[in-house]
Short mmCIF file of C-alpha atoms in Angstrom, two decimals:
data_model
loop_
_atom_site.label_atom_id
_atom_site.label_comp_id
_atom_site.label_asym_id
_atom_site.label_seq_id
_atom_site.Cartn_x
_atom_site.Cartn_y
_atom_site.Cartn_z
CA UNK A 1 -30.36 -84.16 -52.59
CA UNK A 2 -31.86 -81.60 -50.09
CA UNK A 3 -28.35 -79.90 -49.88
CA UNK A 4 -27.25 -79.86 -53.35
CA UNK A 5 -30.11 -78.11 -54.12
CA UNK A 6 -29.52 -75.98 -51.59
CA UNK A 7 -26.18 -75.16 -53.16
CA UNK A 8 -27.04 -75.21 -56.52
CA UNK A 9 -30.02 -72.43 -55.92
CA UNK A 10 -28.47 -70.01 -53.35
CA UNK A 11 -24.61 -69.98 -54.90
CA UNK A 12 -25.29 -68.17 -57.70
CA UNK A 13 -27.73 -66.43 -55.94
CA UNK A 14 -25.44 -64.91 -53.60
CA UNK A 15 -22.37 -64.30 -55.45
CA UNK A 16 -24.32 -61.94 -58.01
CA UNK A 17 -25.93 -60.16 -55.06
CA UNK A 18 -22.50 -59.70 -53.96
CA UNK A 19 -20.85 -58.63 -57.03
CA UNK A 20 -23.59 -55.99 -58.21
CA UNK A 21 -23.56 -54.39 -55.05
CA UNK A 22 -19.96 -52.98 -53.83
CA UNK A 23 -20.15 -49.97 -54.01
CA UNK A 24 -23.14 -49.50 -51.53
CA UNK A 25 -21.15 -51.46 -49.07
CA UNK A 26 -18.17 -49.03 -49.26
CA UNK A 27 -18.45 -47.22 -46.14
CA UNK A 28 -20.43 -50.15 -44.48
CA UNK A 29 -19.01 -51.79 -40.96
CA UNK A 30 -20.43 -55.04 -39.63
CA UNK A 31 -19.81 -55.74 -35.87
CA UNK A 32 -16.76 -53.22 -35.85
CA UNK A 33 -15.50 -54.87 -38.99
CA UNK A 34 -14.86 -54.19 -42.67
CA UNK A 35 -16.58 -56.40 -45.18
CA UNK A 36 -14.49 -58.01 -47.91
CA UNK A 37 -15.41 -60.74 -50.59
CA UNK A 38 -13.39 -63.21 -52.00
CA UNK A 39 -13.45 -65.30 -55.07
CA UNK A 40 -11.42 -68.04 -55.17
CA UNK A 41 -10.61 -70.55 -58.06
CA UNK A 42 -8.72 -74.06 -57.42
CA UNK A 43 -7.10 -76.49 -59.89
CA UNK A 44 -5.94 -79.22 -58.63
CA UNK A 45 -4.14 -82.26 -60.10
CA UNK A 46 -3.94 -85.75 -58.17
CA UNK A 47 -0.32 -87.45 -57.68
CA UNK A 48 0.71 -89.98 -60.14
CA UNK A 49 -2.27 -89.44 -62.48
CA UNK A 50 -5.20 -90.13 -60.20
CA UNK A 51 -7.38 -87.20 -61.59
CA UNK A 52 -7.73 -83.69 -61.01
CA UNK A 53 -10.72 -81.42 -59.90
CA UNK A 54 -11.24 -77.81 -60.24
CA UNK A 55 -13.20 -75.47 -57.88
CA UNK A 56 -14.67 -72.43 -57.01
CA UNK A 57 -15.04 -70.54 -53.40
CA UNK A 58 -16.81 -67.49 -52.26
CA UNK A 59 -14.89 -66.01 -49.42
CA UNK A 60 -17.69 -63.02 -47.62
CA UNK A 61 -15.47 -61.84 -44.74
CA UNK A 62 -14.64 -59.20 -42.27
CA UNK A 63 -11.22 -57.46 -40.83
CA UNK A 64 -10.97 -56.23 -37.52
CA UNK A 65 -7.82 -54.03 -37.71
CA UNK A 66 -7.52 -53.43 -33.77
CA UNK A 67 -9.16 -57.24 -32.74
CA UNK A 68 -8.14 -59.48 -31.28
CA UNK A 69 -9.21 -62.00 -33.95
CA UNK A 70 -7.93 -59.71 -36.98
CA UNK A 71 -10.16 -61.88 -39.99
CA UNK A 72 -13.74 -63.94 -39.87
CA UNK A 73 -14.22 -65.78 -43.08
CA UNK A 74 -17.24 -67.83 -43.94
CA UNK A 75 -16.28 -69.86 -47.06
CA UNK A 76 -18.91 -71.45 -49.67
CA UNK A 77 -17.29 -74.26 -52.05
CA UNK A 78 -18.64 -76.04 -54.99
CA UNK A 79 -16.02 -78.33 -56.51
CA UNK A 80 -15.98 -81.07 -59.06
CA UNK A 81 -13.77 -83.90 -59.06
CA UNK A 82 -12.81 -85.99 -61.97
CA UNK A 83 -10.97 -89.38 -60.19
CA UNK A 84 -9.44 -92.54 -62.09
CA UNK A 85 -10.04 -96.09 -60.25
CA UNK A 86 -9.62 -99.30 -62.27
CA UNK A 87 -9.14 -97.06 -65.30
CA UNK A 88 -12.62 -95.62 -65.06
CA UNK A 89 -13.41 -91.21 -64.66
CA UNK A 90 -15.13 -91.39 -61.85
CA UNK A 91 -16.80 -87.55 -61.58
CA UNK A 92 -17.60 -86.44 -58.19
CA UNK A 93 -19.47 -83.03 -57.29
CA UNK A 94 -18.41 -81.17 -54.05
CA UNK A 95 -20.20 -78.93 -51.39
CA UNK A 96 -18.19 -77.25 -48.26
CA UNK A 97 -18.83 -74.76 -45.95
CA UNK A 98 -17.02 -73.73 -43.28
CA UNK A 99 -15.83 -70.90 -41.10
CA UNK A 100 -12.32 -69.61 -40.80
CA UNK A 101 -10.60 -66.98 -38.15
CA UNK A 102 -7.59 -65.53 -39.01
CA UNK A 103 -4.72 -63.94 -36.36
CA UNK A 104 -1.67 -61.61 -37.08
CA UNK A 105 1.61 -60.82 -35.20
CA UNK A 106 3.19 -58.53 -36.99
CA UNK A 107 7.19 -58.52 -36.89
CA UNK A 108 8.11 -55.06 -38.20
CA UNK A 109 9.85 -53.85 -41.69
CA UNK A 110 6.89 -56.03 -43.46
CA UNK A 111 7.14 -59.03 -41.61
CA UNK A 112 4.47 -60.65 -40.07
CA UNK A 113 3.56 -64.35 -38.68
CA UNK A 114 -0.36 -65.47 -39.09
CA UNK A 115 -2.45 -68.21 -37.56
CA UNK A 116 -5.65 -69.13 -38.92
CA UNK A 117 -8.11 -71.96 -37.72
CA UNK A 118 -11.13 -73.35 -39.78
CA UNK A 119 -14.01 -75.81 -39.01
CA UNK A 120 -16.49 -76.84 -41.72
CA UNK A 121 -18.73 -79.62 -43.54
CA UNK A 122 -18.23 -81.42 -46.93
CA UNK A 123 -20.77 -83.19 -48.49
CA UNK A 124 -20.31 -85.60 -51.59
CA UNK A 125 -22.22 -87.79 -53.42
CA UNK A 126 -20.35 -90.57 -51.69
CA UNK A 127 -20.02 -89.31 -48.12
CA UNK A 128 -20.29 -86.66 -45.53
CA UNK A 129 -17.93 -85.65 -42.71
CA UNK A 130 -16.77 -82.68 -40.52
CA UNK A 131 -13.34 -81.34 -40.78
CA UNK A 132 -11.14 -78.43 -39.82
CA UNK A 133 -7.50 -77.13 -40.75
CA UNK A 134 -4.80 -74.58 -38.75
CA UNK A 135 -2.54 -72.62 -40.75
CA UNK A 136 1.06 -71.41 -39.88
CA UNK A 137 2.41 -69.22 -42.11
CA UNK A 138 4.69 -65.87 -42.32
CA UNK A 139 4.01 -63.16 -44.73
CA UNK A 140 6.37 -60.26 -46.31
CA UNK A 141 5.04 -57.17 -47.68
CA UNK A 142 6.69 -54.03 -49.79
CA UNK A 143 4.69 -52.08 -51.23
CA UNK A 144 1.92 -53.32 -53.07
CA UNK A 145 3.26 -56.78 -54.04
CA UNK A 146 3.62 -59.37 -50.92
CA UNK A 147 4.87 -63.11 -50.66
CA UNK A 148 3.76 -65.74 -48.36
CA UNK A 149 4.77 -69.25 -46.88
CA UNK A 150 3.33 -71.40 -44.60
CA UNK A 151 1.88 -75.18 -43.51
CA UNK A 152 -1.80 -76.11 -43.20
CA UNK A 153 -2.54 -79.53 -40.87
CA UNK A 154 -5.75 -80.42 -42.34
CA UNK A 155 -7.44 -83.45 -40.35
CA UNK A 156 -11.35 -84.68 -40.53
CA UNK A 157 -13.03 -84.69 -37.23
CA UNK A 158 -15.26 -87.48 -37.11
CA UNK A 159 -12.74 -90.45 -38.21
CA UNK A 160 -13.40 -90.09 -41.62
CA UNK A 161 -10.53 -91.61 -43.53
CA UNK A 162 -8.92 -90.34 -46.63
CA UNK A 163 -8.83 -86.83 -46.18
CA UNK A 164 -5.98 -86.30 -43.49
CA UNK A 165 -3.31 -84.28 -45.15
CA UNK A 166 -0.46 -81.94 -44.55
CA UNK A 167 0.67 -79.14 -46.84
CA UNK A 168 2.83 -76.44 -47.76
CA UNK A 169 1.83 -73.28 -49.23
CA UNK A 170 2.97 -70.34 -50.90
CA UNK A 171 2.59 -67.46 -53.20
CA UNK A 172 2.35 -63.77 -53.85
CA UNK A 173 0.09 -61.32 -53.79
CA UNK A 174 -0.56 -58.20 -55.35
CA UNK A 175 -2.67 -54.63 -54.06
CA UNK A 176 -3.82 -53.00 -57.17
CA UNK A 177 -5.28 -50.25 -55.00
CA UNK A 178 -6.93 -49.68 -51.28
CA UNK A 179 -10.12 -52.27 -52.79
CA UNK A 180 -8.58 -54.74 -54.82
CA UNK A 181 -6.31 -57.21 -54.34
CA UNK A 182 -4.96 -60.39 -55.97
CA UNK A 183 -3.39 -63.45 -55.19
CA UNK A 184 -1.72 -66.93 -56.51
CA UNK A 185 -1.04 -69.52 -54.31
CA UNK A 186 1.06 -73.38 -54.63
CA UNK A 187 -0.20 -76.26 -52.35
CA UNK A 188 1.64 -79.66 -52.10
CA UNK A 189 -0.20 -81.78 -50.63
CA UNK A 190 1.15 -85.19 -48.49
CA UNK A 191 -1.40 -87.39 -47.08
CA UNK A 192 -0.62 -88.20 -43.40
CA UNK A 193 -1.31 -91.81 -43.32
CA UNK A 194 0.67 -92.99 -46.29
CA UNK A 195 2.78 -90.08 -46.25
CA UNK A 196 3.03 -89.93 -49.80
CA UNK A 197 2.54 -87.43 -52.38
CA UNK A 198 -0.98 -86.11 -52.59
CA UNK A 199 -1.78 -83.52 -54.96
CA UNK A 200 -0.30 -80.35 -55.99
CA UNK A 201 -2.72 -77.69 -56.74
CA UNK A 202 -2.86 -73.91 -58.05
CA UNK A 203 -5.03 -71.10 -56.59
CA UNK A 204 -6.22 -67.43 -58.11
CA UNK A 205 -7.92 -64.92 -55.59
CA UNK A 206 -9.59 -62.14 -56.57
CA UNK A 207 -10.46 -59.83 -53.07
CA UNK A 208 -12.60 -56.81 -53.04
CA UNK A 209 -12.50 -54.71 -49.73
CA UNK A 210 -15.58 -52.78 -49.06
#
């Protein structure tokens, strides 16, 4: 109970702090890096009618154009999940929060290969568990608009099952101007121990760089 109420208080909390407050960050560096904030909005439907849930992140981060680790993210989920066993809607609510590093090799003509690695905690109201995620991917941009693809190997690290899956990703992705950027993303999602269909999901980003 102690950490949903933890979530439930500070979430809101923070995001409006965030939102209200961009333009007093925009010449602001942290450690050598420039702030961004992210807000992120999942729906995702279950293979072969299983459910669906729907969620919403808030991605505070900062980019280190000349680092050697070129993105830190720190990512705050709350998610609700809506899961049919035995023909009953079982409704599940969702807390993560984890940290993610992102790395780029960039290719030339608008071609670039990224790595990124995260490690985090979910809590549920039916269990608890550690997990982390790398993503390989490769990225085109022209212009404003830009396209991705990649894989994410998403495993949990303390032998939880369940939640072991590998997916493919991709999507473009859209500079309105130097601040602003948008972006839609397709997971499919294969669990690794059955290796059957998962979930497919949609994503919308909304990213404002300070």
């Amino acid at each position: 109970m102690t950490t949903y109420s933890f979530f439930d208080r500070f979430l809101p909390a923070t995001l409006l702090w965030f939102l209200v407050t961009p333009l007093a960050w925009a010449d602001v560096e942290l450690w050598g890096g420039k702030p961004s904030l992210g807000l992120e909005y999942e729906h995702q439907k279950m293979a072969f009618g299983a459910g669906h849930s729907n969620a919403l992140t808030l991605v505070p981060g900062l980019n280190f154009k000349d680092g050697f680790i070129h993105k830190v993210d720190v990512l705050i989920e709350a998610e609700r999940e809506n899961e049919i066993e035995d023909g009953v809607n079982v409704k599940t609510h969702v807390k993560k929060l984890a940290l993610r590093l992102k790395k780029n090799f960039e290719l030339g003509d608008g071609w670039a290969l990224f790595v990124r690695g995260l490690v985090g905690r979910e809590w549920n109201t039916l269990e608890n568990f550690n997990y982390s995620y790398v993503d390989t991917g490769i990225h085109y941009e022209r212009g404003a608009f830009g396209f991705m693809a990649g894989l994410r190997f998403q495993r949990t690290l303390d032998g939880t099952a369940g939640h072991d899956r590998n997916k493919f990703r991709f999507g473009p992705s859209y500079e309105m101007d130097a601040h602003h950027e948008i972006e839609l993303r397709f997971i499919r999602a294969w669990n690794v121990q059955t290796r059957k269909l998962d979930s497919d999901a949609l994503i919308a980003e909304y990213t404002y760089k300070f």
